Short mmCIF file of C-alpha atoms in Angstrom, two decimals:
data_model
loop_
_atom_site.label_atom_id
_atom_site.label_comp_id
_atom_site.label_asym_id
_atom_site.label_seq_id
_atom_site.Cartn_x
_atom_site.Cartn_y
_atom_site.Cartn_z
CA UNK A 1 -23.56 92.60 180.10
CA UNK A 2 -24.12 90.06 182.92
CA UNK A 3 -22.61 86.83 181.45
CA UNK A 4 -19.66 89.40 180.57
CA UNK A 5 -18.77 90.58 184.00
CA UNK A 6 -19.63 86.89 185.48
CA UNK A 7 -17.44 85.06 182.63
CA UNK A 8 -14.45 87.99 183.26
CA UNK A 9 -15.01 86.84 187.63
CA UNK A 10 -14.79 83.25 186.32
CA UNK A 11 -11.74 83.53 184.21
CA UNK A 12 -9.76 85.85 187.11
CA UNK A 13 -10.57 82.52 189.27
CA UNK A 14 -9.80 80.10 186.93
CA UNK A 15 -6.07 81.47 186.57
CA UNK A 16 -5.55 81.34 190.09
CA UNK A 17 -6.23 77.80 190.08
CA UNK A 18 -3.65 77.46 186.98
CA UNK A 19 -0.88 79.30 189.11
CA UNK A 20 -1.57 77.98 192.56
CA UNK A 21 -1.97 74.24 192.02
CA UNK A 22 1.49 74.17 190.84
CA UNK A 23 3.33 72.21 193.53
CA UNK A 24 0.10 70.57 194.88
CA UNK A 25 -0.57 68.45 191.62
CA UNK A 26 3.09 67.97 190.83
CA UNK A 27 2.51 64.23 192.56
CA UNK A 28 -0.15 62.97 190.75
CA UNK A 29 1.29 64.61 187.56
CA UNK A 30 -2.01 66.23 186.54
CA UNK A 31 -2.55 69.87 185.57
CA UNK A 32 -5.23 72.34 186.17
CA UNK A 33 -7.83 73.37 183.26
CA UNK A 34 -6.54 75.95 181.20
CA UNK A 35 -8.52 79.07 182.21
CA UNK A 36 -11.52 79.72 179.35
CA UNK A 37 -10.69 83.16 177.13
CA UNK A 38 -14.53 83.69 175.47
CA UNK A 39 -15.00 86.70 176.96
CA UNK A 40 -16.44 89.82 175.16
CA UNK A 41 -17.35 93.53 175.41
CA UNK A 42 -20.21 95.58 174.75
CA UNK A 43 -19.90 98.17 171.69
CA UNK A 44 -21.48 101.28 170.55
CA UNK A 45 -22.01 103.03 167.39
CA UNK A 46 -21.20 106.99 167.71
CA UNK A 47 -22.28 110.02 166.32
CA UNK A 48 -20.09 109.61 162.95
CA UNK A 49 -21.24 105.84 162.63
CA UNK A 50 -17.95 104.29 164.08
CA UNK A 51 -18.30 101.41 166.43
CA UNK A 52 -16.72 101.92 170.04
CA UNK A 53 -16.10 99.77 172.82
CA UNK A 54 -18.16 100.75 175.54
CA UNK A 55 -16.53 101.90 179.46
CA UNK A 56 -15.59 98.89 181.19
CA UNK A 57 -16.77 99.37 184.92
CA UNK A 58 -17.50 96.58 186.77
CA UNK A 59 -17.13 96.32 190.91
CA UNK A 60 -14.83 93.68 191.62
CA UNK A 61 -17.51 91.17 193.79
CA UNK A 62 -14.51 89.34 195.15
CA UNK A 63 -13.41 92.09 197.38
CA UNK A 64 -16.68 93.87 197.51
CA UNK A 65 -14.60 96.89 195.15
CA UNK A 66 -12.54 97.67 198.08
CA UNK A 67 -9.43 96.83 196.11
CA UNK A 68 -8.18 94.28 199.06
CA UNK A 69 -9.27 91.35 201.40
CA UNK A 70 -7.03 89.63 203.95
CA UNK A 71 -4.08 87.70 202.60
CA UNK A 72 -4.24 84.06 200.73
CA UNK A 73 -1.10 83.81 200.43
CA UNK A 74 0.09 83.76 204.49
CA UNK A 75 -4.26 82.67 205.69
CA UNK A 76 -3.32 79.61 206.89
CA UNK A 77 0.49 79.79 207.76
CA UNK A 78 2.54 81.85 209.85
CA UNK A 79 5.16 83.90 207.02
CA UNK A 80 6.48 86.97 208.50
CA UNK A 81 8.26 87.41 204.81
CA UNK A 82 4.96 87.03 203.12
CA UNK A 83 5.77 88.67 199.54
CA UNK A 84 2.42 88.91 199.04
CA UNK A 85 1.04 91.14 201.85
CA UNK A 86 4.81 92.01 203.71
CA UNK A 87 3.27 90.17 206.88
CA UNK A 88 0.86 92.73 207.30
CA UNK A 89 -2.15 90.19 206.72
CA UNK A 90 -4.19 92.48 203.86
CA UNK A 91 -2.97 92.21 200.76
CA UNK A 92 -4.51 93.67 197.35
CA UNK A 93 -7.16 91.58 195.78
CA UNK A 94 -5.85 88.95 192.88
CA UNK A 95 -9.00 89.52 191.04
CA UNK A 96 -9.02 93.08 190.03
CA UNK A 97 -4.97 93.39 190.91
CA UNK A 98 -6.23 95.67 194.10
CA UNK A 99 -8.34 98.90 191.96
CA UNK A 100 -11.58 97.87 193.31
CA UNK A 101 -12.62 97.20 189.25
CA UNK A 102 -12.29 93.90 187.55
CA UNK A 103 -9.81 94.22 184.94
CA UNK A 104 -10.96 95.19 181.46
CA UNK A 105 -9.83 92.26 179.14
CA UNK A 106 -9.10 94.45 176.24
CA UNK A 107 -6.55 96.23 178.53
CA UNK A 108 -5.14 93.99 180.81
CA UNK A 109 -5.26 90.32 182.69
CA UNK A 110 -4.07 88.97 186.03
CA UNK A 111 -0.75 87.74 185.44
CA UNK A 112 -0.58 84.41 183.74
CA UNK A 113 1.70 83.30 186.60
CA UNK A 114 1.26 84.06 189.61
CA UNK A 115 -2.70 85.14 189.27
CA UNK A 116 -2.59 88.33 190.78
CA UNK A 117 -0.27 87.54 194.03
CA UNK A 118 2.94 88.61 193.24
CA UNK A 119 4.59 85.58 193.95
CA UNK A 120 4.97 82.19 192.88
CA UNK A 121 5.11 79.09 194.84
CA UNK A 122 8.60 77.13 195.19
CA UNK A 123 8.34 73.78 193.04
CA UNK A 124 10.41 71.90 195.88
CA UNK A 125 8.65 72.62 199.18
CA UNK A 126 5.56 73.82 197.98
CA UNK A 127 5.55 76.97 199.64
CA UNK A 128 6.52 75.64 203.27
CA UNK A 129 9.79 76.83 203.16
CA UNK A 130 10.71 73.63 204.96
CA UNK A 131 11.37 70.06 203.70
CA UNK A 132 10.99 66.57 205.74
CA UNK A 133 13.99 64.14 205.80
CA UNK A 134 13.85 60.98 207.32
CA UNK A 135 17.55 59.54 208.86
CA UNK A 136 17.66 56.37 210.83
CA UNK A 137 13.62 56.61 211.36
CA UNK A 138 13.93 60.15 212.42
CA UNK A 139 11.94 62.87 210.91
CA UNK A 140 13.41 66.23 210.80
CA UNK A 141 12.87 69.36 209.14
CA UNK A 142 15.33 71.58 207.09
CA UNK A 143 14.89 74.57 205.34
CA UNK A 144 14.48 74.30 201.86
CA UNK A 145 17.61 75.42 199.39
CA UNK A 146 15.66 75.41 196.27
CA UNK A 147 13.93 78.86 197.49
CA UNK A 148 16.15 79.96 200.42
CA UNK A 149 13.85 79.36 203.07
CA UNK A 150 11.15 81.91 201.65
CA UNK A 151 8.69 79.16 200.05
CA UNK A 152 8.07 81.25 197.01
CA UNK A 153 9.43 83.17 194.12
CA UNK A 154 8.87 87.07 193.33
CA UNK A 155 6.72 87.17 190.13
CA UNK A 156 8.85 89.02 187.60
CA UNK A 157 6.45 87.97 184.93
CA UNK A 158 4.40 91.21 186.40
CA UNK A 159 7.24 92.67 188.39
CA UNK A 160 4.91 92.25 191.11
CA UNK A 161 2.23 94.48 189.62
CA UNK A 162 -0.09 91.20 189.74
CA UNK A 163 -1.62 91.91 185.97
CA UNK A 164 -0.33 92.52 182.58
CA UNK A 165 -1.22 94.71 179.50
CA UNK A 166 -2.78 93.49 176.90
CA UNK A 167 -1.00 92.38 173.77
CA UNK A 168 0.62 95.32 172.44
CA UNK A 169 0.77 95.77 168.34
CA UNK A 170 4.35 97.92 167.87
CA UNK A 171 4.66 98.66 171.05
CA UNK A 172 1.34 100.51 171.16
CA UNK A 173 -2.04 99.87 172.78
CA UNK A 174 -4.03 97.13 170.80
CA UNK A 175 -6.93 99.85 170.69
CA UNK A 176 -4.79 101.97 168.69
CA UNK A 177 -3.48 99.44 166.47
CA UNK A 178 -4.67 99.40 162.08
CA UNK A 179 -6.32 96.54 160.55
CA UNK A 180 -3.71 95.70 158.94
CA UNK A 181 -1.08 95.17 161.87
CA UNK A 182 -3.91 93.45 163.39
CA UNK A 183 -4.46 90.93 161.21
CA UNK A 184 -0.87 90.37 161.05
CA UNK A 185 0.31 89.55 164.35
CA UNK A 186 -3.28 86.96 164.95
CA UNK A 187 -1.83 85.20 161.56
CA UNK A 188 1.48 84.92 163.61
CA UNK A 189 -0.02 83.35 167.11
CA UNK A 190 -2.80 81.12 165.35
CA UNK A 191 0.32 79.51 163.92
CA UNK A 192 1.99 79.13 166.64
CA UNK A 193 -1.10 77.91 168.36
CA UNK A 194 -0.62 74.60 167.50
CA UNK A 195 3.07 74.04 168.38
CA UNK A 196 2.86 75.08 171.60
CA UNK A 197 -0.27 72.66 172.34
CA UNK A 198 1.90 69.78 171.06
CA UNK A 199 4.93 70.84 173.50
CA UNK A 200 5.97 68.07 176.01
CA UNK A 201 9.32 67.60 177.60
CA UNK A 202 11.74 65.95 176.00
CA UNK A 203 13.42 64.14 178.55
CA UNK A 204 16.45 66.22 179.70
CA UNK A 205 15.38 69.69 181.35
CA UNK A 206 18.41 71.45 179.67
CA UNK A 207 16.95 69.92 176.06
CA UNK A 208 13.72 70.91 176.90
CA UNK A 209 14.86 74.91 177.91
CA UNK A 210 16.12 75.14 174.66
CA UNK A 211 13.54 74.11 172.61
CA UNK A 212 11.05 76.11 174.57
CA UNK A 213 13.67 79.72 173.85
CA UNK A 214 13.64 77.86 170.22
CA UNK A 215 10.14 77.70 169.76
CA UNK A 216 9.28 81.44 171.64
CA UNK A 217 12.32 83.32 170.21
CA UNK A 218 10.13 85.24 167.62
CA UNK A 219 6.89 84.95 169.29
CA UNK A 220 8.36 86.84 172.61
CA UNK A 221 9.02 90.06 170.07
CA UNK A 222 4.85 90.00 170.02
CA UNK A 223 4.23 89.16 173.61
CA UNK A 224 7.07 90.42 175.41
CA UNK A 225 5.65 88.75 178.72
CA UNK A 226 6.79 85.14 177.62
CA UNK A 227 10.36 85.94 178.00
CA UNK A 228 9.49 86.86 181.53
CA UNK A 229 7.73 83.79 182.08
CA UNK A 230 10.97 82.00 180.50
CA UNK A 231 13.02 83.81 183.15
CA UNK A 232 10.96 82.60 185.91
CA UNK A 233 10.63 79.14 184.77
CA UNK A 234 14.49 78.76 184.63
CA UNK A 235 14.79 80.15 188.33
CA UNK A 236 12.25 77.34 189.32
CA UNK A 237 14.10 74.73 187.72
CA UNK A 238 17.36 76.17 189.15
CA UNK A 239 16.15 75.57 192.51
CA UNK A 240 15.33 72.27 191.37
CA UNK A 241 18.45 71.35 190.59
CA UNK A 242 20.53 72.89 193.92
CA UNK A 243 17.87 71.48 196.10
CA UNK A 244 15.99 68.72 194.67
CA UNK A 245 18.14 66.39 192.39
CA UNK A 246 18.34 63.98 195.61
CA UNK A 247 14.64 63.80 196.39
CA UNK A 248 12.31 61.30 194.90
CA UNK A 249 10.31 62.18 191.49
CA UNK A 250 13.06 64.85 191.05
CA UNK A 251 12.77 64.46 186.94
CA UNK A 252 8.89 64.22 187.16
CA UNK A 253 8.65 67.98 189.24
CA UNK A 254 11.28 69.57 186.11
CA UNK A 255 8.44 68.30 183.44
CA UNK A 256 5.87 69.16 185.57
CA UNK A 257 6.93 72.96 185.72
CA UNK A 258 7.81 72.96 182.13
CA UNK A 259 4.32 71.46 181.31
CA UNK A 260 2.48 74.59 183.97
CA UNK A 261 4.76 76.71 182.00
CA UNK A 262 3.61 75.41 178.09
CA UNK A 263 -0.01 76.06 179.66
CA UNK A 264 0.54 79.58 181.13
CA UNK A 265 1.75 80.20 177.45
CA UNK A 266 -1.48 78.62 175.78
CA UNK A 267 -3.48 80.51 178.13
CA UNK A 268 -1.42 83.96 177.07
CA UNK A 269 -1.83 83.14 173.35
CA UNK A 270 -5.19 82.31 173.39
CA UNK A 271 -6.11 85.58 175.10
CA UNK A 272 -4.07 87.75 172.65
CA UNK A 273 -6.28 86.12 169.97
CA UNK A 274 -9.44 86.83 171.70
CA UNK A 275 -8.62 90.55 172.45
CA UNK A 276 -7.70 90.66 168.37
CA UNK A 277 -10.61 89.04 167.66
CA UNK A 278 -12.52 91.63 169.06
CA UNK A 279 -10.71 94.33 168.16
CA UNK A 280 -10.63 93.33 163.90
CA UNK A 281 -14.19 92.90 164.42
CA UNK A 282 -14.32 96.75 165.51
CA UNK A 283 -11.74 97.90 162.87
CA UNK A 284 -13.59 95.82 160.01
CA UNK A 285 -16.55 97.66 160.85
CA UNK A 286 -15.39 100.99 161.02
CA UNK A 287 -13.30 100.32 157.57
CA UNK A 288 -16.68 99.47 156.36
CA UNK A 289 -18.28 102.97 157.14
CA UNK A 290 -15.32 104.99 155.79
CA UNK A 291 -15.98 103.33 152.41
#
């Protein structure tokens, strides 16, 4: 039960990285490790011989399980606009999306995208709101276009509800979900697995935006969520675009979101399959016992 709660702590931290090193590693054109998904849950066997998962309860350690801690998103700069804690310097905790209880896995996960803050950090002035030009040896500072002088996006990936539910099978819970339907929609992401590893940018953004709706047309009918992150991706690169086509390594910061994006994705696939893995392990079993 241990290395559960300390590998679900792990993974909640491991997203923020992926979400919050966006505009900091956009330079040196590296990416942050896409967060692990081996976690697992305890099961029980009832009265009638079916297994069960067992009540997920874990104190968020994080936040000590008071569901919020004082503000990352405005702790070291001055944002009266912060759309993380509306300037009011407390803000709900990213790890367990402010309940005070990490998240259970099978149920939900901090938002691929903005991990748990509600917002998501402008790709051209990396969340300062303000950009540095230089005119006849001057330096000056002007507020940045790209994100309208707020430094960062709202998340409507989560609709700033800073998680997301778990992969739904028809529209319904995954824990209600048959065998069969189970099996079914894991066959679907394992193959498109794969495809979505192999993604790069092709070297025009508009090109690339169309092979990525090309590639997640069918998949976004299983996880609804990607179309979302498609949505937000395009408002980053529009910002891009009406702010940033004059600045240096202008084409390198449109790959580099598309690449955090194709990531985000992975890390939302591979979590799907891990919550179906364990729940066809579960329906397996119990299919067993009713023979």
């Amino acid at each position: 039960m241990q290395n559960s709660i300390q590998s679900c702590s792990l993974f909640a931290r491991a997203v923020l990285c992926l979400a919050l090193c966006a505009g900091s590693l956009c330079a040196q054109k590296t990416l942050p490790k896409i967060p692990a998904t081996d976690f697992t849950r305890a099961t029980v066997v009832d009265d009638d011989g079916f297994q069960q998962f067992k009540e997920y309860s874990v104190k968020c350690e994080p936040c000590r399980g008071r569901g919020a801690w004082d503000c990352r998103g405005c702790e070291k700069v001055e944002m009266p606009g912060c759309l993380e804690c509306d300037g009011k310097k407390k803000a709900p905790c990213r790890d367990c999306a402010g309940s005070g209880q990490l998240l259970d896995p099978l149920v939900a996960l901090p938002c691929p995208y903005c991990a748990g803050s509600a917002w998501y950090r402008c790709a051209q002035c990396n969340g300062f709101a303000e950009l540095s030009e230089t005119r006849d040896e001057n330096v000056t500072m002007v507020a940045c276009g790209a994100c309208k002088k707020r430094g960062r996006y709202e998340c409507v990936v989560c609709d700033g509800k800073r998680k997301l539910p778990s992969i739904p099978i028809k529209r319904k819970p995954v824990l209600k979900a048959k065998l069969k339907d189970l099996l079914k929609t894991r066959e679907k992401l394992i193959e498109l697995l794969p495809r979505l590893e192999a993604f790069e940018p092709l070297g025009r953004a508009a090109k690339t935006s169309k092979a990525l709706t090309a590639l997640l047309k069918k998949p976004c009918k299983l996880l609804p969520p990607l179309k979302n992150m498609q949505e937000l991706l395009e408002t980053v690169q529009k910002g891009l675009v009406k702010a940033g086509s004059g600045y240096k390594n202008f084409e390198e910061s449109q790959d580099h979101q598309f690449r955090l994006f194709r990531d985000r994705s992975i890390y939302l696939v591979r979590h799907s399959v891990r919550v179906l893995d364990l729940c066809i392990a579960r329906a397996e079993f119990n299919a067993a016992v009713k023979k």
